[in-house]
PDB file of C-alpha atoms and ligand atoms in Angstrom:
ATOM      1  CA  MET Y   1     137.705 122.186 173.814  1.00 87.00           C
ATOM      2  CA  PRO Y   2     135.530 124.863 175.429  1.00 89.00           C
ATOM      3  CA  LYS Y   3     135.195 128.179 173.656  1.00 90.00           C
ATOM      4  CA  PHE Y   4     135.422 131.557 175.372  1.00 91.00           C
ATOM      5  CA  TYR Y   5     134.136 134.852 174.113  1.00 89.00           C
ATOM      6  CA  VAL Y   6     136.521 137.670 174.970  1.00 88.00           C
ATOM      7  CA  TYR Y   7     135.899 141.340 174.502  1.00 84.00           C
ATOM      8  CA  ILE Y   8     137.752 144.448 175.563  1.00 83.00           C
ATOM      9  CA  THR Y   9     135.970 147.703 176.154  1.00 80.00           C
ATOM     10  CA  ASP Y  10     137.490 151.159 176.217  1.00 78.00           C
ATOM     11  CA  ARG Y  11     135.596 153.016 178.898  1.00 72.00           C
ATOM     12  CA  LEU Y  12     136.994 156.388 177.823  1.00 69.00           C
ATOM     13  CA  HIS Y  13     135.251 156.177 174.474  1.00 58.00           C
ATOM     14  CA  ASP Y  14     133.391 159.381 173.695  1.00 57.00           C
ATOM     15  CA  SER Y  15     130.052 158.212 172.374  1.00 53.00           C
ATOM     16  CA  GLY Y  16     129.104 161.702 171.255  1.00 56.00           C
ATOM     17  CA  ILE Y  17     125.531 162.102 172.311  1.00 54.00           C
ATOM     18  CA  LEU Y  18     125.747 160.504 175.708  1.00 51.00           C
ATOM     19  CA  GLY Y  19     129.268 161.560 176.573  1.00 54.00           C
ATOM     20  CA  PHE Y  20     131.764 158.946 177.660  1.00 56.00           C
ATOM     21  CA  GLY Y  21     130.706 155.370 177.433  1.00 63.00           C
ATOM     22  CA  HIS Y  22     132.114 151.928 176.843  1.00 69.00           C
ATOM     23  CA  GLU Y  23     133.163 151.052 173.351  1.00 75.00           C
ATOM     24  CA  ARG Y  24     133.996 147.489 172.417  1.00 77.00           C
ATOM     25  CA  VAL Y  25     137.447 147.743 170.864  1.00 79.00           C
ATOM     26  CA  PHE Y  26     138.214 144.052 170.475  1.00 83.00           C
ATOM     27  CA  SER Y  27     136.293 140.799 170.397  1.00 85.00           C
ATOM     28  CA  GLU Y  28     137.365 137.293 169.622  1.00 88.00           C
ATOM     29  CA  ILE Y  29     136.589 133.711 170.453  1.00 90.00           C
ATOM     30  CA  TYR Y  30     139.360 131.675 172.050  1.00 91.00           C
ATOM     31  CA  ASP Y  31     139.593 127.909 172.350  1.00 92.00           C
ATOM     32  CA  ALA Y  32     141.032 127.031 175.746  1.00 93.00           C
ATOM     33  CA  GLU Y  33     140.735 124.572 178.594  1.00 94.00           C
ATOM     34  CA  SER Y  34     140.081 127.192 181.250  1.00 91.00           C
ATOM     35  CA  LYS Y  35     139.542 130.866 181.894  1.00 88.00           C
ATOM     36  CA  ASP Y  36     143.128 131.114 183.187  1.00 88.00           C
ATOM     37  CA  GLU Y  37     144.413 129.792 179.895  1.00 91.00           C
ATOM     38  CA  VAL Y  38     142.325 132.403 178.087  1.00 89.00           C
ATOM     39  CA  LYS Y  39     143.870 135.127 180.232  1.00 85.00           C
ATOM     40  CA  LYS Y  40     147.324 133.915 179.161  1.00 87.00           C
ATOM     41  CA  LEU Y  41     146.294 133.952 175.501  1.00 88.00           C
ATOM     42  CA  VAL Y  42     144.904 137.463 175.818  1.00 85.00           C
ATOM     43  CA  LEU Y  43     148.178 138.560 177.424  1.00 83.00           C
ATOM     44  CA  GLU Y  44     150.120 137.085 174.523  1.00 84.00           C
ATOM     45  CA  ASP Y  45     147.972 139.043 172.092  1.00 82.00           C
ATOM     46  CA  PHE Y  46     148.245 142.318 174.008  1.00 74.00           C
ATOM     47  CA  ASP Y  47     151.266 143.811 175.722  1.00 60.00           C
ATOM     48  CA  TYR Y  48     149.058 145.702 178.055  1.00 57.00           C
ATOM     49  CA  MET Y  49     147.428 143.549 180.706  1.00 52.00           C
ATOM     50  CA  PRO Y  50     143.877 144.671 180.908  1.00 51.00           C
ATOM     51  CA  LYS Y  51     141.914 144.157 184.069  1.00 53.00           C
ATOM     52  CA  VAL Y  52     139.961 140.977 183.788  1.00 51.00           C
ATOM     53  CA  ARG Y  53     136.412 141.464 184.798  1.00 48.00           C
ATOM     54  CA  GLU Y  54     134.937 138.726 186.921  1.00 48.00           C
ATOM     55  CA  LYS Y  55     131.222 139.346 186.576  1.00 47.00           C
ATOM     56  CA  MET Y  56     131.150 142.355 188.920  1.00 46.00           C
ATOM     57  CA  THR Y  57     131.911 145.603 187.119  1.00 53.00           C
ATOM     58  CA  ALA Y  58     132.258 147.210 190.542  1.00 56.00           C
ATOM     59  CA  LYS Y  59     135.515 145.317 191.039  1.00 59.00           C
ATOM     60  CA  VAL Y  60     137.156 147.265 188.239  1.00 59.00           C
ATOM     61  CA  PRO Y  61     138.632 150.544 189.517  1.00 64.00           C
ATOM     62  CA  GLU Y  62     137.407 153.686 187.773  1.00 64.00           C
ATOM     63  CA  THR Y  63     140.972 154.461 186.719  1.00 67.00           C
ATOM     64  CA  GLU Y  64     141.158 151.335 184.605  1.00 69.00           C
ATOM     65  CA  ARG Y  65     140.710 152.322 181.012  1.00 74.00           C
ATOM     66  CA  PHE Y  66     140.461 148.948 179.277  1.00 78.00           C
ATOM     67  CA  ILE Y  67     138.316 146.183 180.659  1.00 78.00           C
ATOM     68  CA  THR Y  68     138.544 142.620 179.430  1.00 81.00           C
ATOM     69  CA  SER Y  69     135.560 140.354 179.784  1.00 82.00           C
ATOM     70  CA  ILE Y  70     135.795 136.602 179.366  1.00 85.00           C
ATOM     71  CA  HIS Y  71     132.709 134.446 179.063  1.00 85.00           C
ATOM     72  CA  GLU Y  72     132.613 130.751 178.462  1.00 88.00           C
ATOM     73  CA  LEU Y  73     130.321 130.068 175.521  1.00 88.00           C
ATOM     74  CA  ASN Y  74     127.405 127.816 176.301  1.00 86.00           C
ATOM     75  CA  ASP Y  75     125.261 126.597 173.397  1.00 86.00           C
ATOM     76  CA  TYR Y  76     123.055 129.663 173.583  1.00 87.00           C
ATOM     77  CA  TRP Y  77     125.884 132.189 173.277  1.00 86.00           C
ATOM     78  CA  HIS Y  78     127.731 129.992 170.817  1.00 87.00           C
ATOM     79  CA  ASN Y  79     124.715 130.322 168.530  1.00 88.00           C
ATOM     80  CA  ILE Y  80     124.384 134.035 169.109  1.00 88.00           C
ATOM     81  CA  TRP Y  81     127.972 134.805 168.099  1.00 88.00           C
ATOM     82  CA  LEU Y  82     128.688 132.181 165.482  1.00 89.00           C
ATOM     83  CA  THR Y  83     125.423 131.633 163.628  1.00 91.00           C
ATOM     84  CA  THR Y  84     125.692 132.749 160.004  1.00 92.00           C
ATOM     85  CA  HIS Y  85     123.201 135.407 158.951  1.00 92.00           C
ATOM     86  CA  MET Y  86     122.454 136.757 155.490  1.00 91.00           C
ATOM     87  CA  CYS Y  87     122.302 140.515 155.121  1.00 90.00           C
ATOM     88  CA  LYS Y  88     118.824 141.623 154.069  1.00 87.00           C
ATOM     89  CA  GLU Y  89     120.373 144.272 151.836  1.00 85.00           C
ATOM     90  CA  CYS Y  90     123.591 142.983 150.208  1.00 87.00           C
ATOM     91  CA  ARG Y  91     122.983 139.228 150.796  1.00 86.00           C
ATOM     92  CA  ASN Y  92     126.491 138.756 152.133  1.00 88.00           C
ATOM     93  CA  GLN Y  93     126.918 136.308 154.987  1.00 90.00           C
ATOM     94  CA  TYR Y  94     128.260 137.266 158.375  1.00 92.00           C
ATOM     95  CA  THR Y  95     128.263 136.278 162.025  1.00 91.00           C
ATOM     96  CA  LYS Y  96     127.596 138.557 164.956  1.00 90.00           C
ATOM     97  CA  LEU Y  97     131.189 137.951 166.010  1.00 88.00           C
ATOM     98  CA  GLU Y  98     132.437 139.420 162.729  1.00 88.00           C
ATOM     99  CA  LYS Y  99     130.090 142.387 163.094  1.00 88.00           C
ATOM    100  CA  SER Y 100     131.395 142.914 166.604  1.00 83.00           C
ATOM    101  CA  LYS Y 101     135.030 142.532 165.506  1.00 82.00           C
ATOM    102  CA  PHE Y 102     134.814 145.026 162.710  1.00 81.00           C
ATOM    103  CA  ARG Y 103     132.277 147.226 164.505  1.00 80.00           C
ATOM    104  CA  THR Y 104     130.178 147.616 161.380  1.00 84.00           C
ATOM    105  CA  GLY Y 105     127.026 148.487 163.327  1.00 84.00           C
ATOM    106  CA  GLY Y 106     123.461 147.897 162.261  1.00 87.00           C
ATOM    107  CA  SER Y 107     120.888 145.499 163.654  1.00 88.00           C
ATOM    108  CA  THR Y 108     121.272 141.713 163.502  1.00 87.00           C
ATOM    109  CA  GLU Y 109     119.477 141.523 160.147  1.00 89.00           C
ATOM    110  CA  PHE Y 110     122.162 143.577 158.385  1.00 91.00           C
ATOM    111  CA  CYS Y 111     125.910 143.153 157.887  1.00 91.00           C
ATOM    112  CA  SER Y 112     126.450 146.846 158.592  1.00 90.00           C
ATOM    113  CA  ALA Y 113     124.784 150.105 159.546  1.00 90.00           C
ATOM    114  CA  GLU Y 114     125.395 151.215 155.959  1.00 89.00           C
ATOM    115  CA  CYS Y 115     123.336 148.317 154.555  1.00 90.00           C
ATOM    116  CA  GLN Y 116     120.580 148.969 157.067  1.00 89.00           C
ATOM    117  CA  LYS Y 117     120.474 152.607 155.949  1.00 87.00           C
ATOM    118  CA  GLN Y 118     120.325 151.588 152.277  1.00 85.00           C
ATOM    119  CA  PHE Y 119     117.531 149.141 152.989  1.00 84.00           C
ATOM    120  CA  ASN Y 120     115.491 151.648 154.967  1.00 82.00           C
ATOM    121  CA  MET Y 121     115.950 154.247 152.256  1.00 79.00           C
ATOM    122  CA  ARG Y 122     114.492 151.946 149.643  1.00 74.00           C
ATOM    123  CA  PHE Y 123     111.591 150.812 151.752  1.00 70.00           C
ATOM    124  CA  GLU Y 124     110.771 153.890 153.725  1.00 65.00           C
ATOM    125  CA  VAL Y 125     107.089 154.659 153.449  1.00 57.00           C
ATOM    126  CA  ALA Y 126     106.877 158.061 151.876  1.00 51.00           C
ATOM    127  CA  SER Y 127     104.928 160.627 153.806  1.00 47.00           C
ATOM    128  CA  VAL Y 128     102.628 161.622 150.968  1.00 45.00           C
ATOM    129  CA  ASP Y 129     102.179 165.182 152.146  1.00 45.00           C
ATOM    130  CA  SER Y 130     105.854 165.992 152.092  1.00 48.00           C
ATOM    131  CA  TYR Y 131     106.390 165.207 148.411  1.00 57.00           C
ATOM    132  CA  ASN Y 132     105.086 167.130 145.444  1.00 74.00           C
ATOM    133  CA  SER Y 133     104.915 164.331 142.956  1.00 84.00           C
ATOM    134  CA  ALA Y 134     104.856 160.599 142.531  1.00 87.00           C
ATOM    135  CA  THR Y 135     106.116 158.874 139.405  1.00 90.00           C
ATOM    136  CA  VAL Y 136     105.126 155.495 138.007  1.00 93.00           C
ATOM    137  CA  TYR Y 137     107.913 154.224 135.787  1.00 93.00           C
ATOM    138  CA  MET Y 138     108.404 151.262 133.501  1.00 94.00           C
ATOM    139  CA  ILE Y 139     111.731 149.601 132.789  1.00 93.00           C
ATOM    140  CA  THR Y 140     111.799 147.370 129.713  1.00 94.00           C
ATOM    141  CA  HIS Y 141     114.439 144.765 128.951  1.00 93.00           C
ATOM    142  CA  ARG Y 142     114.679 145.198 125.178  1.00 93.00           C
ATOM    143  CA  PRO Y 143     115.995 141.746 124.184  1.00 93.00           C
ATOM    144  CA  THR Y 144     113.053 139.987 125.864  1.00 93.00           C
ATOM    145  CA  GLY Y 145     110.446 142.741 126.076  1.00 93.00           C
ATOM    146  CA  LYS Y 146     109.994 141.983 129.774  1.00 93.00           C
ATOM    147  CA  ARG Y 147     108.857 144.879 131.925  1.00 94.00           C
ATOM    148  CA  TYR Y 148     109.265 146.070 135.457  1.00 93.00           C
ATOM    149  CA  ILE Y 149     106.910 148.683 136.857  1.00 94.00           C
ATOM    150  CA  GLY Y 150     107.518 150.679 140.018  1.00 92.00           C
ATOM    151  CA  VAL Y 151     106.532 153.875 141.756  1.00 91.00           C
ATOM    152  CA  THR Y 152     108.562 156.389 143.691  1.00 88.00           C
ATOM    153  CA  THR Y 153     108.021 159.744 145.314  1.00 81.00           C
ATOM    154  CA  ARG Y 154     111.713 160.485 145.210  1.00 79.00           C
ATOM    155  CA  TRP Y 155     114.014 161.607 142.429  1.00 78.00           C
ATOM    156  CA  ILE Y 156     113.362 159.192 139.608  1.00 79.00           C
ATOM    157  CA  MET Y 157     116.959 158.680 138.466  1.00 78.00           C
ATOM    158  CA  GLN Y 158     117.968 157.825 141.995  1.00 78.00           C
ATOM    159  CA  ARG Y 159     115.431 154.977 141.913  1.00 80.00           C
ATOM    160  CA  TRP Y 160     116.844 153.703 138.607  1.00 81.00           C
ATOM    161  CA  TRP Y 161     120.353 153.872 140.013  1.00 81.00           C
ATOM    162  CA  GLU Y 162     119.254 151.835 143.039  1.00 83.00           C
ATOM    163  CA  HIS Y 163     117.855 149.169 140.727  1.00 82.00           C
ATOM    164  CA  ILE Y 164     121.154 149.014 138.829  1.00 80.00           C
ATOM    165  CA  LYS Y 165     123.125 148.559 142.027  1.00 79.00           C
ATOM    166  CA  ALA Y 166     120.660 146.275 143.821  1.00 79.00           C
ATOM    167  CA  LYS Y 167     121.666 142.727 144.619  1.00 76.00           C
ATOM    168  CA  SER Y 168     118.334 141.570 146.023  1.00 77.00           C
ATOM    169  CA  GLY Y 169     118.327 138.326 144.037  1.00 78.00           C
ATOM    170  CA  SER Y 170     114.883 139.122 142.589  1.00 83.00           C
ATOM    171  CA  PRO Y 171     114.386 138.069 138.935  1.00 84.00           C
ATOM    172  CA  PHE Y 172     114.451 141.726 137.932  1.00 87.00           C
ATOM    173  CA  HIS Y 173     117.666 142.560 139.745  1.00 87.00           C
ATOM    174  CA  GLN Y 174     119.314 139.356 138.529  1.00 87.00           C
ATOM    175  CA  LEU Y 175     118.489 140.319 134.963  1.00 89.00           C
ATOM    176  CA  VAL Y 176     119.825 143.843 135.533  1.00 88.00           C
ATOM    177  CA  LEU Y 177     123.086 142.420 136.859  1.00 88.00           C
ATOM    178  CA  ALA Y 178     123.396 140.003 133.932  1.00 89.00           C
ATOM    179  CA  SER Y 179     122.652 142.622 131.281  1.00 90.00           C
ATOM    180  CA  SER Y 180     124.194 145.717 129.856  1.00 89.00           C
ATOM    181  CA  ILE Y 181     122.618 148.999 130.887  1.00 86.00           C
ATOM    182  CA  THR Y 182     121.865 149.736 127.225  1.00 89.00           C
ATOM    183  CA  ASP Y 183     119.579 146.677 127.129  1.00 92.00           C
ATOM    184  CA  PHE Y 184     116.991 148.643 129.107  1.00 91.00           C
ATOM    185  CA  THR Y 185     114.655 151.494 128.402  1.00 92.00           C
ATOM    186  CA  PHE Y 186     113.263 153.626 131.180  1.00 90.00           C
ATOM    187  CA  GLU Y 187     109.886 155.275 130.672  1.00 91.00           C
ATOM    188  CA  ILE Y 188     107.670 157.492 132.754  1.00 92.00           C
ATOM    189  CA  LEU Y 189     104.055 156.290 132.694  1.00 94.00           C
ATOM    190  CA  GLU Y 190     102.419 158.824 134.949  1.00 93.00           C
ATOM    191  CA  VAL Y 191     103.252 161.714 137.252  1.00 90.00           C
ATOM    192  CA  PHE Y 192     100.715 162.884 139.822  1.00 89.00           C
ATOM    193  CA  LYS Y 193     100.309 164.398 143.249  1.00 86.00           C
ATOM    194  CA  PRO Y 194     100.344 161.745 145.962  1.00 81.00           C
ATOM    195  CA  SER Y 195      97.631 163.732 147.726  1.00 80.00           C
ATOM    196  CA  GLU Y 196      95.309 163.097 144.758  1.00 86.00           C
ATOM    197  CA  HIS Y 197      96.045 159.444 143.975  1.00 88.00           C
ATOM    198  CA  ASP Y 198      97.423 156.612 146.061  1.00 87.00           C
ATOM    199  CA  PRO Y 199     100.871 155.904 144.521  1.00 87.00           C
ATOM    200  CA  TYR Y 200     100.694 152.194 145.290  1.00 88.00           C
ATOM    201  CA  ALA Y 201      97.235 151.918 143.740  1.00 91.00           C
ATOM    202  CA  ARG Y 202      98.518 153.574 140.540  1.00 93.00           C
ATOM    203  CA  GLU Y 203     101.505 151.245 140.517  1.00 93.00           C
ATOM    204  CA  ALA Y 204      99.205 148.216 140.901  1.00 92.00           C
ATOM    205  CA  PHE Y 205      97.024 149.557 138.078  1.00 94.00           C
ATOM    206  CA  TYR Y 206      99.936 149.639 135.633  1.00 95.00           C
ATOM    207  CA  ILE Y 207     101.377 146.327 136.779  1.00 93.00           C
ATOM    208  CA  SER Y 208      98.013 144.788 135.968  1.00 93.00           C
ATOM    209  CA  LYS Y 209      97.597 146.742 132.714  1.00 94.00           C
ATOM    210  CA  TYR Y 210     100.932 145.480 131.375  1.00 93.00           C
ATOM    211  CA  ASN Y 211     100.563 142.080 133.018  1.00 91.00           C
ATOM    212  CA  ALA Y 212     104.013 142.702 134.476  1.00 90.00           C
ATOM    213  CA  VAL Y 213     103.879 139.834 136.943  1.00 88.00           C
ATOM    214  CA  GLU Y 214     103.061 137.030 134.524  1.00 87.00           C
ATOM    215  CA  LEU Y 215     104.796 138.383 131.423  1.00 88.00           C
ATOM    216  CA  GLY Y 216     107.288 140.677 133.082  1.00 88.00           C
ATOM    217  CA  LEU Y 217     109.662 141.162 135.953  1.00 89.00           C
ATOM    218  CA  ASN Y 218     107.479 142.254 138.856  1.00 89.00           C
ATOM    219  CA  SER Y 219     107.342 139.698 141.649  1.00 83.00           C
ATOM    220  CA  VAL Y 220     103.979 140.701 143.067  1.00 77.00           C
ATOM    221  CA  SER Y 221     101.126 142.888 141.904  1.00 67.00           C
ATOM    222  CA  GLY Y 222     101.589 145.588 144.512  1.00 62.00           C
ATOM    223  CA  HIS Y 223     104.182 147.389 146.586  1.00 62.00           C
ATOM    224  CA  MET Y 224     106.984 145.996 148.787  1.00 51.00           C
ATOM    225  CA  GLN Y 225     107.813 143.635 145.991  1.00 45.00           C
ATOM    226  CA  GLU Y 226     111.580 143.547 146.140  1.00 42.00           C
TER     227      GLU Y 226
HETATM  228 ZN1   ZN L 301     124.993 144.022 153.844  1.00 86.99          ZN
END
């Protein structure tokens, strides 16, 4: 049976910055034999009969608040809406249809705007001039003696907290998830001004010094390792 993608927009939505715009308030995929059958199904789901848009937006009067759009899904759009993606941040799986349904926001690579924000926060390239200090830290898993070395120009405990909460699937984060917090020690190896030393070069120096890739929990010998 053919599939149809149906979405309803509220054209009175106040988008804030740009004033009134169109907000998608509902989206769903219907199985039906024809567009007319889809219209019936939409009517059953909603008491209000929204104007059904037939390609030309101009046909919808300005007074109409809700606009229903019905598109038959060809293979291309079927893939767009129903392909399963894995969130780059939380590793949960989702489809674009689900994102659209629950209006979670964020780009296609993330399940939500919140995850995208988290991801960008962790990976943002620090502007070295705007921070006073960089810290190279070492986290040691006491039962095994395995070490993880990292660098941050932000508040150090925030970085540790992010590691505790991370679900990246990296060996380090897997071990953190499987362990008790008291299994780890957290040490500061060096604090310096980013304007005087390259933070990533200092991080690489300590990763190599402690052989933290081969014997420890670092995945690579430099930055962007998670
Ligand atoms: Zn996510």
